[in-house]
Amino acid sequence: MLTRINKFIADSGIASRRKAEEYIQQGRVTVNDKVIDKLSFRIDPDKDVVKVDGEIIRAKRHVYYLLNKPKGFISSTKDEKGRATVIDLIKTKEKVFPVGRLDYNTTGVLLLTNDGDFSNLLMHPKSKVPRIYHAKLNRELEEKDKLKLLKGVFIDGKRGKFINIKFPKHNDKKLVEVECYEGRNHFVKNMFSALGYTVKNLNRYSFAGIKADIQVGEYRKLTEAEVKNIIKMYSKNIRRN
Ligand code: URA
């Protein structure tokens, strides 16, 4: 995957992106032994040799995982109470972190990466990343409440709404599929709770178009095509919004 030279240098950990730009402008950066002066210059980290002041720069390899999160794990890198975290489930030397969070007892699609830009892109409200959840409620969802949830309800003083609501099993109105663009903590539970429902069970069925095609508790690397598609799609949304 091609990457911008300033990002490549910053990702290697030797300088911030701004500092990397300074190095480029000062003529201290070479690609395959040619001085480059364009900040937008793109390199292929698998082929090109980048040097700063004559020293070879090795980029941090970015990794991207899909985890089908089981219940009983915290979506963070550490927990003060010593509870198990999603990081305990991924066997990698890279310092990965979850993209956003799922509650302790929520299952389903969680992405993990060591790429801060990727995570920021997906968490940015303007990216409009779709999240689809399956929520098991304490009682059947009434039609009037379905309409309210689609129109918008106030949670913590801010309006939130689902963009789509379906019943995946037509004979079970307690099992509801909801789609939203929101990444606020406890968003789904709070939306239902605003109308007097309790979410008994919550599963994230898909995130950014990625579905959990593996067993609960398992993980896999995202394919290069999946990563590329995500970056392309949501960078476009950011520019548009
Ligand atoms: N909304 C919630 O209420 N919980 C989650 O884990 C994710 C979204």
Short mmCIF file of C-alpha atoms and ligand atoms in Angstrom, two decimals:
data_model
loop_
_atom_site.label_atom_id
_atom_site.label_comp_id
_atom_site.label_asym_id
_atom_site.label_seq_id
_atom_site.Cartn_x
_atom_site.Cartn_y
_atom_site.Cartn_z
CA MET A 1 0.00 0.00 0.00
CA LEU A 2 1.44 3.40 -0.93
CA THR A 3 1.81 5.86 1.90
CA ARG A 4 2.75 9.53 2.18
CA ILE A 5 6.37 10.15 3.06
CA ASN A 6 5.60 12.39 6.07
CA LYS A 7 3.22 9.79 7.51
CA PHE A 8 5.78 7.05 6.93
CA ILE A 9 8.47 8.97 8.83
CA ALA A 10 6.08 9.89 11.65
CA ASP A 11 4.85 6.30 11.93
CA SER A 12 8.43 5.08 12.36
CA GLY A 13 8.45 7.02 15.63
CA ILE A 14 11.47 9.24 14.93
CA ALA A 15 9.51 12.50 14.52
CA SER A 16 6.06 14.03 14.54
CA ARG A 17 4.42 14.55 11.18
CA ARG A 18 5.18 18.28 11.35
CA LYS A 19 8.87 17.60 12.13
CA ALA A 20 8.98 15.07 9.31
CA GLU A 21 7.74 17.80 6.96
CA GLU A 22 10.52 20.07 8.16
CA TYR A 23 13.10 17.37 7.44
CA ILE A 24 11.70 17.00 3.93
CA GLN A 25 11.78 20.76 3.32
CA GLN A 26 15.35 20.90 4.62
CA GLY A 27 16.38 18.29 2.02
CA ARG A 28 17.34 15.74 4.68
CA VAL A 29 15.11 12.97 3.35
CA THR A 30 15.99 10.62 0.50
CA VAL A 31 13.97 7.92 -1.18
CA ASN A 32 16.13 5.35 -2.95
CA ASP A 33 19.04 7.79 -2.49
CA LYS A 34 17.30 10.71 -4.26
CA VAL A 35 16.48 13.80 -2.22
CA ILE A 36 12.76 14.45 -2.27
CA ASP A 37 11.15 17.80 -1.60
CA LYS A 38 7.43 17.15 -2.04
CA LEU A 39 5.48 16.66 1.18
CA SER A 40 2.86 14.70 -0.73
CA PHE A 41 5.45 12.24 -2.11
CA ARG A 42 4.18 8.67 -1.81
CA ILE A 43 6.33 5.64 -1.19
CA ASP A 44 5.90 1.90 -1.17
CA PRO A 45 7.11 0.80 2.30
CA ASP A 46 7.77 -2.72 0.98
CA LYS A 47 10.14 -1.55 -1.77
CA ASP A 48 11.45 1.97 -1.23
CA VAL A 49 14.41 2.78 0.99
CA VAL A 50 13.83 5.96 2.98
CA LYS A 51 16.68 7.69 4.79
CA VAL A 52 16.75 10.71 7.07
CA ASP A 53 20.22 12.24 7.39
CA GLY A 54 21.58 9.10 5.74
CA GLU A 55 19.98 6.72 8.30
CA ILE A 56 17.52 4.12 7.05
CA ILE A 57 14.02 4.54 8.47
CA ARG A 58 12.00 1.46 9.27
CA ALA A 59 8.31 2.00 9.40
CA LYS A 60 6.15 0.58 12.07
CA ARG A 61 4.04 -2.07 10.35
CA HIS A 62 0.40 -1.32 10.62
CA VAL A 63 -1.83 -4.19 11.58
CA TYR A 64 -5.60 -4.41 11.48
CA TYR A 65 -7.68 -7.08 13.19
CA LEU A 66 -11.32 -8.02 13.36
CA LEU A 67 -12.30 -9.57 16.69
CA ASN A 68 -15.66 -11.18 17.35
CA LYS A 69 -15.71 -9.92 20.91
CA PRO A 70 -17.03 -12.29 23.58
CA LYS A 71 -18.81 -11.17 26.77
CA GLY A 72 -16.69 -10.42 29.81
CA PHE A 73 -13.91 -8.38 28.22
CA ILE A 74 -13.17 -4.66 28.55
CA SER A 75 -12.61 -2.72 25.32
CA SER A 76 -9.42 -0.98 26.35
CA THR A 77 -5.75 -1.74 26.56
CA LYS A 78 -5.66 -1.79 30.39
CA ASP A 79 -8.17 -2.05 33.21
CA GLU A 80 -7.53 -0.62 36.70
CA LYS A 81 -9.61 -3.39 38.22
CA GLY A 82 -7.49 -6.03 36.52
CA ARG A 83 -10.31 -7.38 34.39
CA ALA A 84 -9.51 -9.13 31.13
CA THR A 85 -9.28 -6.82 28.13
CA VAL A 86 -9.81 -7.45 24.43
CA ILE A 87 -6.03 -7.11 23.98
CA ASP A 88 -5.62 -10.37 25.94
CA LEU A 89 -7.42 -12.12 23.08
CA ILE A 90 -5.09 -11.00 20.27
CA LYS A 91 -1.71 -12.64 19.95
CA THR A 92 0.51 -10.01 18.37
CA LYS A 93 3.73 -8.20 19.25
CA GLU A 94 2.28 -4.94 17.91
CA LYS A 95 0.72 -2.49 20.36
CA VAL A 96 -2.85 -2.65 19.16
CA PHE A 97 -5.84 -0.85 20.62
CA PRO A 98 -9.56 -1.11 19.96
CA VAL A 99 -11.24 1.26 17.49
CA GLY A 100 -13.93 2.64 19.77
CA ARG A 101 -15.47 0.40 22.36
CA LEU A 102 -18.06 -2.20 23.07
CA ASP A 103 -19.48 -2.66 26.57
CA TYR A 104 -18.17 -5.45 28.83
CA ASN A 105 -21.09 -7.71 27.96
CA THR A 106 -21.59 -6.68 24.33
CA THR A 107 -20.45 -9.19 21.73
CA GLY A 108 -19.58 -8.80 18.07
CA VAL A 109 -17.47 -6.84 15.63
CA LEU A 110 -14.59 -4.91 17.14
CA LEU A 111 -11.65 -3.69 15.08
CA LEU A 112 -8.20 -3.38 16.61
CA THR A 113 -5.17 -1.69 15.11
CA ASN A 114 -1.93 0.15 15.85
CA ASP A 115 -2.80 2.77 13.19
CA GLY A 116 -3.98 5.94 14.91
CA ASP A 117 -5.08 7.59 11.65
CA PHE A 118 -7.26 4.61 10.77
CA SER A 119 -8.87 4.69 14.19
CA ASN A 120 -9.42 8.47 14.07
CA LEU A 121 -10.99 8.18 10.64
CA LEU A 122 -13.47 5.56 11.81
CA MET A 123 -14.35 7.38 15.02
CA HIS A 124 -14.86 10.79 13.41
CA PRO A 125 -18.58 11.69 13.35
CA LYS A 126 -18.22 13.10 9.82
CA SER A 127 -17.09 9.70 8.54
CA LYS A 128 -20.63 8.40 9.11
CA VAL A 129 -19.47 4.87 9.76
CA PRO A 130 -22.51 2.55 9.93
CA ARG A 131 -22.87 0.31 12.97
CA ILE A 132 -25.49 -2.44 13.01
CA TYR A 133 -26.53 -4.01 16.31
CA HIS A 134 -28.86 -6.83 17.30
CA ALA A 135 -30.54 -5.92 20.57
CA LYS A 136 -32.67 -8.29 22.61
CA LEU A 137 -35.19 -6.20 24.55
CA ASN A 138 -37.12 -6.94 27.74
CA ARG A 139 -40.38 -6.45 25.82
CA GLU A 140 -41.66 -6.16 22.26
CA LEU A 141 -40.78 -2.94 20.49
CA GLU A 142 -43.95 -0.98 19.86
CA GLU A 143 -44.51 0.62 16.44
CA LYS A 144 -44.89 4.12 17.92
CA ASP A 145 -41.52 3.76 19.69
CA LYS A 146 -39.88 2.45 16.53
CA LEU A 147 -40.96 5.68 14.82
CA LYS A 148 -39.65 7.79 17.70
CA LEU A 149 -36.26 6.07 17.57
CA LEU A 150 -36.05 6.77 13.85
CA LYS A 151 -37.08 10.39 14.31
CA GLY A 152 -34.67 10.93 17.19
CA VAL A 153 -34.74 10.93 20.99
CA PHE A 154 -32.69 12.94 23.47
CA ILE A 155 -29.98 11.14 25.38
CA ASP A 156 -27.68 13.10 27.69
CA GLY A 157 -29.09 16.30 26.23
CA LYS A 158 -28.12 15.41 22.68
CA ARG A 159 -30.39 14.03 20.00
CA GLY A 160 -29.62 10.56 18.75
CA LYS A 161 -31.38 8.44 16.17
CA PHE A 162 -31.32 5.11 14.47
CA ILE A 163 -31.21 5.29 10.68
CA ASN A 164 -32.80 1.88 10.22
CA ILE A 165 -34.76 -0.53 12.41
CA LYS A 166 -35.68 -4.09 11.42
CA PHE A 167 -36.90 -7.28 13.03
CA PRO A 168 -34.47 -10.02 11.91
CA LYS A 169 -37.00 -12.71 12.98
CA HIS A 170 -40.49 -11.67 11.93
CA ASN A 171 -42.12 -13.59 14.82
CA ASP A 172 -39.89 -12.03 17.52
CA LYS A 173 -40.50 -8.32 18.12
CA LYS A 174 -38.14 -8.33 21.13
CA LEU A 175 -35.17 -8.93 18.83
CA VAL A 176 -34.41 -5.69 17.03
CA GLU A 177 -31.77 -4.81 14.43
CA VAL A 178 -30.78 -1.16 14.61
CA GLU A 179 -28.38 0.83 12.47
CA CYS A 180 -26.73 4.09 13.50
CA TYR A 181 -23.72 6.30 12.83
CA GLU A 182 -23.10 7.03 16.51
CA GLY A 183 -20.11 5.95 18.55
CA ARG A 184 -21.21 7.44 21.89
CA ASN A 185 -20.76 5.10 24.85
CA HIS A 186 -23.81 2.95 25.66
CA PHE A 187 -25.61 4.60 22.74
CA VAL A 188 -27.93 1.70 21.88
CA LYS A 189 -28.81 0.91 25.50
CA ASN A 190 -29.44 4.59 26.23
CA MET A 191 -31.63 5.02 23.14
CA PHE A 192 -33.89 2.17 24.23
CA SER A 193 -33.76 3.17 27.88
CA ALA A 194 -34.99 6.68 26.92
CA LEU A 195 -38.26 4.99 25.91
CA GLY A 196 -38.44 2.60 28.88
CA TYR A 197 -36.89 -0.54 27.37
CA THR A 198 -34.00 -2.57 28.75
CA VAL A 199 -31.45 -4.15 26.44
CA LYS A 200 -30.91 -7.69 27.73
CA ASN A 201 -28.37 -8.72 25.15
CA LEU A 202 -26.40 -6.72 22.61
CA ASN A 203 -24.38 -7.89 19.63
CA ARG A 204 -22.64 -5.70 17.08
CA TYR A 205 -23.48 -7.42 13.84
CA SER A 206 -21.40 -5.15 11.65
CA PHE A 207 -19.13 -2.11 11.78
CA ALA A 208 -17.98 -0.13 8.73
CA GLY A 209 -19.44 -2.88 6.57
CA ILE A 210 -17.33 -5.59 8.28
CA LYS A 211 -19.35 -8.52 9.62
CA ALA A 212 -18.25 -11.07 12.21
CA ASP A 213 -17.56 -13.98 9.87
CA ILE A 214 -15.70 -15.85 12.63
CA GLN A 215 -16.76 -17.49 15.91
CA VAL A 216 -17.21 -15.45 19.10
CA GLY A 217 -13.78 -15.07 20.75
CA GLU A 218 -11.90 -15.57 17.47
CA TYR A 219 -10.07 -12.95 15.46
CA ARG A 220 -8.53 -12.53 12.02
CA LYS A 221 -6.49 -9.95 10.16
CA LEU A 222 -8.45 -7.64 7.91
CA THR A 223 -7.49 -8.19 4.29
CA GLU A 224 -5.62 -5.45 2.45
CA ALA A 225 -8.72 -4.91 0.31
CA GLU A 226 -10.90 -4.43 3.40
CA VAL A 227 -8.49 -1.88 4.87
CA LYS A 228 -8.16 -0.02 1.56
CA ASN A 229 -11.92 0.05 1.06
CA ILE A 230 -12.56 1.38 4.54
CA ILE A 231 -9.97 4.15 4.13
CA LYS A 232 -11.27 5.11 0.69
CA MET A 233 -14.92 5.06 1.63
CA TYR A 234 -14.77 7.00 4.89
CA SER A 235 -12.15 9.52 3.75
CA LYS A 236 -14.65 10.35 1.00
CA ASN A 237 -17.40 10.81 3.59
CA ILE A 238 -15.21 13.15 5.66
CA ARG A 239 -14.51 15.30 2.59
CA ARG A 240 -18.21 15.33 1.68
CA ASN A 241 -19.57 16.15 5.15
N1 URA B 1 -24.20 0.76 22.43
C1 URA B 1 -24.26 0.23 23.67
O1 URA B 1 -25.16 0.54 24.44
N2 URA B 1 -23.32 -0.66 24.03
C2 URA B 1 -22.32 -1.07 23.22
O2 URA B 1 -21.50 -1.91 23.61
C3 URA B 1 -22.27 -0.50 21.93
C4 URA B 1 -23.21 0.42 21.56
#
